[in-house]
Every structure is written in C-alpha cells, then in structure tokens.
Amino acid sequence: MECPKEPLESQCSLSEMDDFDLTRALDKPRLKIERKRSFDERSMSELSTGYSRHDLDMAHSPGSRSFVDTPLSYVRNSFEPHPMVAEAWEALRRSMVFFRGQPVGTIAAYDHASEEVLNYDQVFVRDFVPSALAFLMNGEPDIVKNFLLKTLQLQGWEKRVDRFKLGEGVMPASFKVLHDPVRKTDTIVADFGESAIGRVAPVDSGFWWIILLRAYTKSTGDLTLSETPECQRGIRLILSLCLSEGFDTFPTLLCADGCSMVDRRMGVYGYPIEIQALFFMALRSALSMLKHDEEGREFIEKIVKRLHALSFHMRNYFWLDFQQLNDIYRYKTEEYSHTAVNKFNVMPDSIPDWVFDFMPLRGGYFVGNVSPARMDFRWFSLGNCVAILSSLATPDQSMAIMDLLEQRWEELVGEMPLKICYPCIESNEWRIVTGCDPKNTRWSYHNGGSWPVLLWMLTAACIKTGRPQIARRAIDLIESRLHRDCWPEYYDGKLGRYVGKQARKYQTWSIAGYLVAKMMLEDPSHIGMISLEEDKQMKPVLKRSASWTC
C-alpha cells in the first residue's frame, strides 16, 4: 500500500450535528459506579485507605489539566504517591507522538539501547489503550480524541496486502508519523498487517477502537464525538466485518493465529478467548453508542441477537470448573444428533495431564479455545479479565476466576504480574505449534511470559469483583522492580523472574498499565469508563442445553 503524497490533516472534517439525546443508550456518561454491585464492605474499607468516602463517590472531572510532574489524580487525593509514579508519567510523556503539533498517540517503546527499532517506534492501536486510559483518568482527553479521529481517518484508506484487498472496516495495527524538517510537513504511514511479522491483519484493533471511544465518552461526558456521522460509520464498518452471516454454526468469531495481542503463531487459531471477549465487549459498547436511525437500528437488532447467542455459547461451552472438567473426562465420542452430550466431539484422552492438578475445587475460568474436536485448556489472562469487565462472565463466574487467581497465584502471577497464558508449550509440541519460533521459547514472550501491562486489566477486574486486595498484592510486586528494570516489555521464566531475552526497555504500555492500575485503586470510579454492568436481559438463570446434561 502506497502512502498518500500529501500529508493528512490532523483531524477529520466533522459536520455540525443536531442535538441528539443518547442518555438512554449511554448508561451514565459521568463516571459513577454502584458500589453494592462491585464491592463488599470489607473490600471497601481496605480500598478507602488514603482517601475519604467523599473522594470515592466523586466522579472524575472532565477537562481538567495537570502539571507534568503533578498528575491530577494525586492533587485530588491528598497522600504521597509512590516514587515510581512521577517517573512513569515522565516516561509516558516522552513517548507521545505529534502530528502537525497535535498529540495523536504514544510509541510502543522508547528503548534507545536496542539496535533494532523494527516497529516499536510506531503508535499501535492496542498498545495505546492503557496510555489513553491514563490520560483520560488524569483529565487530558485531547490526545485520546485526536487518536480516535486519526485512526478513523486511516480506516478509510484502501488496504491491500500484495494484490488482495482487505475489508473496508479494518482498523490499522499501527501508524507512524514521518516529519520532513525541510518541507516542514508531517506524513502518516499506516500498517494494516502488510508489514507485520506473519502478515496478519489485527482483528482486535477495531474492537479496541470501539471500546476506547466509549471510554472517552464516559470519561468526558461528551456525546458529540460518538454521534458524528464519521464515528457512526466507523462503528458500523467494524461491525459489518464480524456480524456477517455465513457458514459458521457458532456465534463466536473465527480468527487466525497472530490476530490479537498473541501476535505470533501460538496455536490460538479458531475461536480464541481473547477475541471472543473483546468481540462481546465491543458489541456492548457499540450498542450504547449507535444512533437509533435507520442504519443504526439495523445494526442494533443484529447486535442484540448476537449478544444473546454469544453469551450463552461462551458461558456454557468455554467455561471450565472442577465439575465441568469431570464431565468432559467422562465424555463419549462419535455422538450424532442434537441430543449429543459431547457436542464438539472433544476426545477425553486429549485432556492434558496438567489440568487435573491445576483445577481447584473452588474456581474456574474460560478456556483458550473451543472448536470441533479441539479444546484448548490453557488459561489466557486478557480474555478472562475482559470477560469480567464486559460482564460476559456471570457474577458467579467472575468470582470463580478470582478464586482461581488466588489459589494458583504462583502459577499465574509468580514474581511479576501477569502470565499471558498458562502453561507454556515446550519440546516437540513447541516445534509443531510455534514453528520453532525462537522468540516464543518456553516461559518467554507469548509462550507463558509475564506481561506488566496486564496489571491494569487485573486491577479493574479485582475492583469490579470487590477483591482489591488481589490487585494491591500484584501492584506491590510490580513496584518492587519494574522501574529498576527500566520498564521492560515482558519477563521470562516460570515465575517471571528474569527480564525477557528480547524485551524492549521503556515499553510504553508497561508504564501506562502501572499508572492506570494505581489511579483505579485510588479512585475506583474510574472503572466506569472501562467496565460494563451485567445486562438484565441476558441474565436468565443458566441451564445447560440438553447436549450438556447426562
């Protein structure tokens, strides 16, 4: 794909909009959560250490500004922040990217020691999300608005990989701003997967964009951005890619390896939990922002139908606890008709030995993948945390995920939060599944590596389930060495003890993830911009279908 010769404008031209009341669609634009749904009294008393009840109830004030060395959140809350916080803000601001004088994002890493820059000097859609949340929580929404508009503009580009044209709604994986000091012009170069390792388009970019648009709307209370024709069209284009009807008999989204945060071959092809959870969250976020006009109503109807089917499918067939594991262990195979108990023809002999010892009597999680004759029993952190935040997980399932984390702390957290997946794959299986990938060796990178960025999702999930003590314990681990190690991208080893062998230093989302986690614990109302309460219409008592009962 060729870059346009003329530099892009820093913002889309937005037409004037008539006032439109989206109050019913957007559940409370101000950040306010109902504590009775998210906290128990014990957790609230622990969480309130350092600030008053009034501070907890106070919604985030949009449009505020802070000095570089004095983040707004610490001015509002009168206690001494951890020394790492000021360093983190300084590092985050160094990573900011400007287009024609306006901030439009943050680069992936600011590692001067690395000889290979690769694409770490670019603004990634998924990487920018924790940065965006940090800026929103600190009362600095302009960079987030600029980013949303710029990526929306890039979505409109023609996208080709070799001679094949991508779908109109595909969002870029990343973009780079090129500054010409002679002509004094700025030009943007976008990557839609044609330059990526493995040449895989990012399925998750569009979902993260919708989720971030809702976060911006909730944080600022400004409905005008999401209401613009450009944003409405951008949402519809993304939805068109994933709501089309075809041959698939499942409501889940069929995806290739490398299409999400796990961006290399790791055996997550099919229906990976990360994509399904993000898909669910994006659908619910879009539902709250779509206008009820002729075009919007058509998509709203499709979303509602898909959400009901997707929530039932995921809560039943992807969920694993002790009882369900025992049921699968006793499955019969080669069953035919709608009365089949083993609906996906999973072979009991394919259950890996580690699962039997790993599964506690109390606790459970959404498995990595379910497809014909295949169940990936691995734990994936991002998918399970997003399942809690989006209310894809029922309240009981959310608590069970937290129970599992507490009981399997050494395996899933270790010495550096948080394992991206558990366990690793090794030996001959590693050769076959990863293609002998030297970066995905056991307990490294996406093969069981520990990623500090996941701290913010863990913290949000802990707050929503009323278990802030888990997040506080994880933050303590981060603060013991993340700054000393220069904010690396990931850690290696079974316990996450060693800085990753190819990890970049000053990885922006490691920095931003820490800041977001800290600010959410200090002011839990921040969770309102990223969390969705359970939809009462999708809350009937779950009863397994006939195919899941003996």
XYZ file of C-alpha atoms in Angstrom:
550
model
C 0.000 0.000 0.000
C 1.381 3.373 -1.004
C 1.290 6.358 1.256
C -0.550 9.441 0.001
C 1.871 12.039 -1.300
C 0.149 14.862 0.503
C 0.196 14.802 4.323
C -3.054 14.045 6.078
C -4.977 16.636 8.009
C -4.711 16.221 11.748
C -8.465 15.886 12.135
C -11.368 14.686 10.049
C -13.721 17.412 8.923
C -16.712 16.947 11.178
C -20.096 18.297 10.167
C -22.308 20.081 12.664
C -24.734 17.758 14.381
C -28.221 18.394 15.701
C -28.597 17.729 19.381
C -29.398 14.080 19.960
C -30.186 12.572 23.316
C -28.151 9.393 23.820
C -28.710 9.317 27.561
C -30.735 6.162 27.275
C -28.123 4.475 25.095
C -25.115 5.560 27.145
C -25.524 4.341 30.680
C -24.418 7.349 32.721
C -21.832 9.403 30.824
C -20.304 10.538 34.116
C -18.121 8.074 35.945
C -20.267 6.707 38.744
C -20.454 3.096 39.797
C -22.773 1.361 42.181
C -20.571 0.012 44.919
C -23.090 -2.581 46.013
C -22.517 -4.355 42.692
C -18.747 -4.122 42.728
C -17.555 -4.130 46.336
C -18.260 -5.814 49.608
C -17.934 -3.789 52.815
C -14.644 -5.386 53.795
C -13.093 -4.584 50.444
C -14.406 -1.034 50.537
C -12.804 -0.431 53.926
C -9.483 -1.709 52.592
C -9.802 0.283 49.399
C -10.646 3.523 51.163
C -7.263 3.710 52.899
C -5.755 7.064 51.980
C -8.898 8.868 50.892
C -12.327 9.734 52.224
C -15.761 8.360 51.410
C -16.433 11.651 49.614
C -13.446 11.023 47.325
C -14.788 7.580 46.440
C -18.155 8.990 45.453
C -16.716 11.911 43.498
C -16.888 11.402 39.735
C -13.889 12.259 37.585
C -13.995 15.890 36.475
C -13.627 16.108 32.683
C -11.499 18.712 31.011
C -9.100 19.251 33.920
C -5.372 19.698 33.357
C -2.332 18.849 35.422
C 1.305 19.818 35.505
C 3.770 17.333 34.043
C 5.261 16.459 37.403
C 1.993 16.622 39.340
C -0.631 14.280 37.915
C -4.185 15.368 38.599
C -5.075 12.175 40.454
C -2.516 12.923 43.155
C -3.563 16.547 43.524
C -7.134 15.386 44.132
C -6.125 12.678 46.608
C -4.042 14.139 49.395
C -1.447 11.449 50.059
C 2.127 10.848 48.978
C 2.364 8.814 45.762
C 4.897 6.059 45.205
C 8.200 7.430 43.808
C 7.665 5.351 40.650
C 4.595 7.373 39.683
C 6.391 10.594 38.756
C 8.974 8.612 36.766
C 6.182 6.772 34.975
C 4.428 9.998 33.966
C 7.671 11.472 32.704
C 8.378 8.345 30.641
C 4.804 8.270 29.292
C 5.043 11.875 28.134
C 8.370 11.187 26.405
C 6.607 8.566 24.308
C 3.998 10.978 22.910
C 3.748 11.324 19.121
C 2.707 14.589 17.469
C 1.143 15.238 14.064
C 1.153 18.876 12.984
C 1.689 19.948 16.554
C -1.169 17.886 17.966
C -0.603 14.753 20.137
C -2.042 11.680 18.381
C -0.701 8.740 20.391
C 2.282 7.134 22.095
C 5.003 4.973 20.555
C 5.283 1.332 21.575
C 8.708 1.634 23.237
C 11.310 4.283 23.942
C 14.318 1.931 24.035
C 17.481 3.728 22.925
C 19.642 0.752 23.888
C 18.048 -1.545 21.305
C 19.854 -1.782 17.985
C 16.728 -2.878 16.110
C 13.877 -0.389 16.114
C 11.538 -2.561 14.000
C 8.031 -1.138 14.536
C 8.420 -0.197 18.204
C 8.607 3.483 17.172
C 5.029 3.345 15.892
C 1.672 4.052 17.516
C -0.202 0.747 17.943
C -3.964 0.770 18.438
C -3.975 -1.917 21.144
C -0.834 -0.548 22.820
C -2.266 2.953 23.052
C -5.351 1.869 25.031
C -3.695 1.903 28.508
C -1.979 5.199 27.608
C -5.347 6.629 26.592
C -6.964 5.488 29.836
C -4.140 7.080 31.834
C -4.628 10.406 30.062
C -8.417 10.225 30.465
C -8.102 9.468 34.171
C -5.721 12.411 34.501
C -8.174 14.806 32.822
C -6.326 15.035 29.494
C -8.763 13.815 26.827
C -7.405 15.745 23.812
C -4.764 13.188 22.843
C -7.392 10.436 23.008
C -9.814 12.371 20.817
C -7.063 13.088 18.281
C -6.074 9.421 18.225
C -9.662 8.264 17.688
C -10.127 10.698 14.804
C -6.788 9.912 13.194
C -7.270 6.142 13.242
C -10.820 6.644 11.988
C -9.365 8.565 9.055
C -6.879 5.762 8.392
C -9.723 3.238 8.385
C -10.966 4.910 5.212
C -7.775 4.155 3.313
C -7.716 1.412 0.694
C -5.977 -1.552 2.299
C -4.090 -4.126 0.227
C -1.725 -6.967 1.080
C 0.048 -7.912 -2.127
C -2.866 -7.990 -4.586
C -5.587 -8.767 -2.055
C -7.895 -6.043 -0.736
C -8.872 -6.049 2.933
C -12.347 -5.289 4.268
C -13.372 -1.643 4.386
C -13.778 -1.617 8.167
C -10.311 -2.928 9.102
C -8.502 -0.623 11.530
C -4.712 -0.276 11.301
C -2.434 -2.279 13.546
C -0.214 0.782 13.866
C 0.848 4.023 12.227
C 3.969 6.154 12.102
C 4.340 9.916 11.729
C 7.136 10.976 9.374
C 8.456 14.504 9.912
C 10.110 16.303 6.979
C 12.197 19.134 8.502
C 12.990 20.614 5.078
C 9.437 20.861 3.765
C 8.092 21.191 7.302
C 5.382 18.623 6.652
C 4.094 15.593 8.518
C 3.018 12.402 6.772
C 1.412 9.287 8.212
C 2.296 5.737 7.193
C -0.149 3.068 8.382
C 0.284 -0.699 8.713
C -2.800 -2.871 8.283
C -0.868 -6.113 8.531
C 1.008 -5.907 5.236
C 4.269 -5.136 7.068
C 3.596 -7.150 10.217
C 5.553 -10.283 11.122
C 3.482 -13.062 9.610
C 1.356 -10.608 7.564
C -1.706 -10.931 9.793
C -4.343 -8.190 9.998
C -5.253 -7.157 13.563
C -8.758 -8.367 14.370
C -8.616 -6.719 17.804
C -7.774 -3.167 16.638
C -11.349 -2.384 15.629
C -12.710 -3.775 18.896
C -10.269 -1.746 20.989
C -11.183 1.379 18.994
C -14.894 0.982 19.814
C -14.116 0.239 23.476
C -11.864 3.316 23.695
C -14.496 5.540 22.039
C -16.937 4.528 24.773
C -14.279 5.136 27.455
C -13.706 8.643 26.075
C -17.454 9.312 26.065
C -17.922 8.022 29.611
C -14.912 9.941 30.926
C -15.675 13.317 29.346
C -19.464 13.154 29.212
C -19.082 14.443 25.640
C -21.515 12.647 23.335
C -20.768 14.771 20.285
C -17.772 12.735 19.086
C -19.506 9.363 19.054
C -22.572 10.970 17.453
C -20.740 12.331 14.404
C -21.535 10.664 11.052
C -17.869 9.686 10.740
C -17.756 7.812 14.052
C -21.147 6.217 13.492
C -19.979 4.994 10.093
C -16.678 3.755 11.560
C -18.541 1.681 14.158
C -20.855 0.228 11.503
C -17.943 -0.698 9.225
C -16.203 -2.601 12.024
C -19.428 -4.381 12.914
C -20.049 -5.280 9.261
C -16.858 -7.344 9.268
C -17.877 -9.503 12.224
C -21.670 -9.651 12.064
C -21.963 -11.005 8.542
C -23.805 -14.303 8.221
C -22.034 -17.232 6.618
C -21.263 -20.902 7.017
C -20.267 -20.782 10.680
C -22.619 -22.575 13.076
C -21.182 -20.796 16.141
C -21.796 -17.181 17.274
C -18.080 -16.863 18.074
C -15.669 -15.186 15.648
C -13.342 -17.357 13.560
C -9.788 -15.983 13.668
C -6.272 -16.806 12.549
C -3.145 -17.091 14.676
C -1.421 -13.769 15.358
C -4.525 -11.560 15.060
C -4.505 -10.230 18.647
C -2.074 -9.480 21.486
C -0.764 -13.013 20.959
C 0.644 -11.809 17.645
C 2.697 -14.834 16.619
C 1.884 -18.453 15.911
C 0.816 -19.913 19.248
C -1.957 -22.325 18.366
C -4.766 -19.855 19.118
C -6.345 -20.160 15.658
C -10.057 -20.868 15.635
C -12.045 -19.111 18.360
C -9.509 -17.613 20.814
C -10.941 -16.423 24.129
C -9.245 -13.015 23.829
C -11.022 -12.181 20.577
C -14.386 -13.531 21.755
C -14.269 -11.461 24.965
C -13.207 -8.309 23.091
C -15.879 -9.002 20.464
C -18.510 -9.211 23.196
C -17.277 -6.028 24.882
C -17.124 -4.119 21.587
C -20.666 -5.197 20.686
C -21.984 -3.963 24.027
C -20.018 -0.708 23.720
C -21.312 -0.144 20.181
C -24.868 -0.845 21.330
C -24.594 2.029 23.803
C -23.357 4.489 21.158
C -25.192 3.666 17.919
C -27.900 6.089 16.928
C -31.419 4.799 16.576
C -31.692 5.995 12.993
C -32.454 3.765 10.013
C -28.887 2.473 9.610
C -28.244 2.243 13.338
C -31.404 0.268 14.104
C -30.403 -2.440 11.635
C -27.109 -2.971 13.441
C -28.684 -2.687 16.885
C -31.009 -5.554 16.020
C -28.080 -7.682 14.808
C -26.027 -6.871 17.908
C -28.798 -7.820 20.329
C -29.318 -11.185 18.627
C -25.580 -11.894 18.529
C -25.041 -10.916 22.158
C -27.686 -13.345 23.387
C -26.227 -16.205 21.321
C -22.616 -15.326 22.141
C -23.179 -15.001 25.896
C -24.963 -18.373 26.043
C -22.272 -20.084 23.945
C -19.340 -18.686 25.926
C -20.837 -19.124 29.393
C -21.685 -22.743 28.679
C -19.133 -24.186 26.289
C -15.986 -22.177 27.126
C -16.421 -22.335 30.890
C -14.352 -24.850 32.850
C -14.533 -25.672 36.539
C -14.000 -28.839 38.552
C -17.434 -30.286 37.790
C -17.239 -29.486 34.087
C -13.744 -30.988 33.849
C -15.062 -34.177 35.426
C -17.937 -34.226 32.914
C -15.555 -33.851 29.947
C -13.357 -36.601 31.392
C -16.349 -38.951 31.135
C -17.442 -37.923 27.634
C -18.453 -40.419 24.978
C -17.396 -39.622 21.417
C -18.844 -40.026 17.914
C -22.292 -38.953 19.059
C -24.802 -37.811 16.474
C -27.928 -35.582 16.537
C -28.941 -32.623 18.681
C -29.123 -34.835 21.779
C -25.348 -35.399 21.771
C -23.729 -34.783 25.155
C -20.276 -34.208 23.664
C -21.430 -31.552 21.232
C -17.985 -30.692 19.820
C -16.705 -34.275 19.799
C -13.860 -33.493 22.204
C -11.738 -36.580 22.915
C -11.317 -37.135 26.679
C -7.833 -38.507 26.005
C -6.873 -35.061 24.672
C -7.207 -33.504 28.137
C -3.646 -32.597 29.180
C -2.392 -34.026 32.477
C -1.586 -30.595 33.970
C -5.275 -29.551 34.022
C -6.247 -32.176 36.608
C -3.737 -30.852 39.138
C -4.265 -27.204 38.189
C -8.052 -27.111 38.625
C -9.014 -26.322 42.260
C -12.271 -27.434 43.825
C -13.254 -23.755 44.071
C -12.620 -21.675 40.997
C -12.868 -21.768 37.226
C -12.022 -19.938 34.006
C -12.812 -19.570 30.336
C -10.609 -21.939 28.331
C -8.477 -20.665 25.476
C -10.405 -22.141 22.554
C -13.284 -24.460 21.660
C -13.824 -25.821 18.153
C -14.642 -29.196 16.549
C -12.650 -31.985 18.249
C -10.460 -29.419 19.981
C -10.492 -27.746 23.374
C -7.516 -25.590 24.318
C -7.414 -25.851 28.116
C -4.793 -23.118 28.558
C -5.505 -20.108 30.765
C -5.283 -16.734 28.966
C -5.241 -13.676 31.235
C -6.503 -10.984 28.883
C -9.561 -12.947 27.743
C -10.615 -13.807 31.305
C -10.118 -10.261 32.599
C -12.078 -8.761 29.691
C -14.806 -11.363 30.277
C -15.203 -9.960 33.801
C -15.094 -6.294 32.725
C -17.617 -6.790 29.917
C -19.914 -8.978 32.055
C -19.505 -11.810 29.590
C -18.766 -13.764 32.759
C -21.703 -14.076 35.128
C -21.160 -12.742 38.691
C -20.553 -16.309 39.902
C -18.087 -16.983 37.094
C -16.291 -13.698 37.779
C -15.836 -14.662 41.420
C -14.645 -18.122 40.380
C -11.957 -16.565 38.140
C -10.773 -14.505 41.111
C -10.786 -17.620 43.304
C -8.617 -19.399 40.739
C -6.145 -16.499 40.671
C -5.804 -16.558 44.441
C -5.411 -20.329 44.667
C -2.994 -20.564 41.718
C -1.084 -17.359 42.438
C 2.375 -18.865 41.943
C 1.483 -20.312 38.537
C -0.497 -17.351 37.138
C 1.256 -14.400 38.811
C 4.530 -15.550 40.321
C 7.066 -12.802 40.961
C 5.962 -10.454 38.169
C 2.330 -9.979 37.137
C 0.906 -11.340 34.936
C 1.258 -14.582 32.946
C -0.202 -14.004 29.499
C -1.060 -17.704 29.346
C -0.508 -20.855 31.383
C 1.142 -23.249 30.946
C 3.822 -22.837 28.294
C 4.229 -25.273 25.429
C 7.614 -26.946 25.011
C 9.626 -29.752 23.400
C 8.059 -31.330 20.333
C 4.734 -29.558 20.864
C 6.586 -26.215 20.804
C 8.233 -27.135 17.498
C 4.932 -28.075 15.891
C 2.691 -25.330 17.293
C 5.050 -22.333 17.068
C 7.070 -23.427 14.038
C 10.233 -23.421 16.205
C 9.731 -19.729 16.969
C 12.926 -18.596 18.781
C 11.061 -15.740 20.496
C 8.320 -17.998 21.863
C 10.525 -20.434 23.733
C 9.068 -21.821 26.962
C 8.084 -19.262 29.601
C 9.034 -16.409 27.267
C 7.169 -13.744 25.294
C 3.691 -15.085 24.434
C 4.544 -18.643 25.437
C 3.957 -18.223 29.160
C 5.813 -14.930 29.549
C 4.804 -12.368 32.201
C 3.470 -9.014 30.944
C 3.285 -5.992 33.285
C 0.713 -4.291 31.009
C -1.887 -6.870 32.074
C -1.797 -5.324 35.558
C -4.383 -2.690 34.639
C -6.902 -5.282 33.448
C -6.316 -7.415 36.522
C -6.808 -4.370 38.757
C -10.041 -3.391 37.012
C -11.341 -6.967 37.328
C -10.396 -7.032 41.016
C -12.220 -3.767 41.717
C -15.323 -4.911 39.871
C -15.460 -8.176 41.823
C -14.745 -6.498 45.153
C -11.291 -8.079 45.538
C -8.924 -5.041 45.547
C -6.521 -6.863 47.866
C -5.508 -9.082 44.915
C -4.667 -6.028 42.809
C -2.787 -4.408 45.671
C -0.662 -7.534 46.065
C 0.130 -7.544 42.325
C 0.999 -3.821 42.344
C 3.395 -4.401 45.238
C 5.221 -6.954 43.103
C 5.407 -4.527 40.171
C 6.729 -1.719 42.352
C 9.487 -3.910 43.741
C 11.396 -3.955 40.446
C 9.630 -2.672 37.288
C 11.234 0.780 37.475
C 14.617 -0.681 38.447
C 14.471 -2.914 35.354
C 13.655 0.116 33.135
C 10.017 -0.798 32.407
C 10.571 -3.886 30.223
C 8.003 -5.255 27.779
C 7.824 -8.710 29.366
C 9.562 -11.095 31.779
C 10.767 -14.667 31.277
C 10.845 -17.755 33.478
C 8.275 -19.901 35.205
C 7.857 -17.278 37.948
C 8.501 -14.237 35.739
C 11.820 -13.643 37.474
C 14.006 -12.565 34.525
C 13.729 -9.622 32.132
C 12.654 -11.022 28.760
C 15.531 -12.015 26.493
C 14.208 -9.821 23.660
C 12.132 -7.432 25.768
C 12.305 -3.749 24.891
C 13.025 -1.309 27.726
C 10.744 1.643 28.463
C 7.820 -0.212 26.915
C 5.036 2.365 26.931
C 2.157 0.094 27.806
C 4.099 -1.357 30.750
C 4.405 2.211 32.032
C 0.810 3.189 31.282
C -0.604 -0.076 32.645
C 1.026 0.638 36.009
C -0.338 4.204 36.106
C -3.865 3.084 35.220
C -3.806 0.387 37.901
C -2.641 2.885 40.534
C -5.247 5.503 39.594
C -8.067 2.961 39.585
C -7.196 1.777 43.089
C -7.018 5.389 44.311
C -10.319 6.351 42.672
C -12.453 3.301 41.864
C -14.988 5.430 39.975
C -12.512 5.348 37.072
C -13.588 1.774 36.399
C -16.844 3.150 34.975
C -15.176 4.082 31.700
C -13.991 0.525 31.001
C -16.459 -1.715 32.836
C -19.950 -2.769 31.768
C -22.576 -3.899 34.250
C -24.500 -7.074 33.556
C -27.340 -6.706 31.057
C -30.529 -7.809 32.818
C -31.943 -9.098 29.521
C -29.053 -11.537 29.261
C -29.359 -12.652 32.867
C -31.812 -15.578 32.805
C -30.837 -18.498 35.038
C -28.329 -20.515 33.049
C -29.432 -24.009 32.247
C -27.196 -26.214 30.161
C -28.705 -27.357 26.906
C -29.768 -30.987 26.523
C -26.432 -31.732 24.888
C -24.599 -30.869 28.132
C -26.650 -32.939 30.556
C -26.372 -36.627 31.204
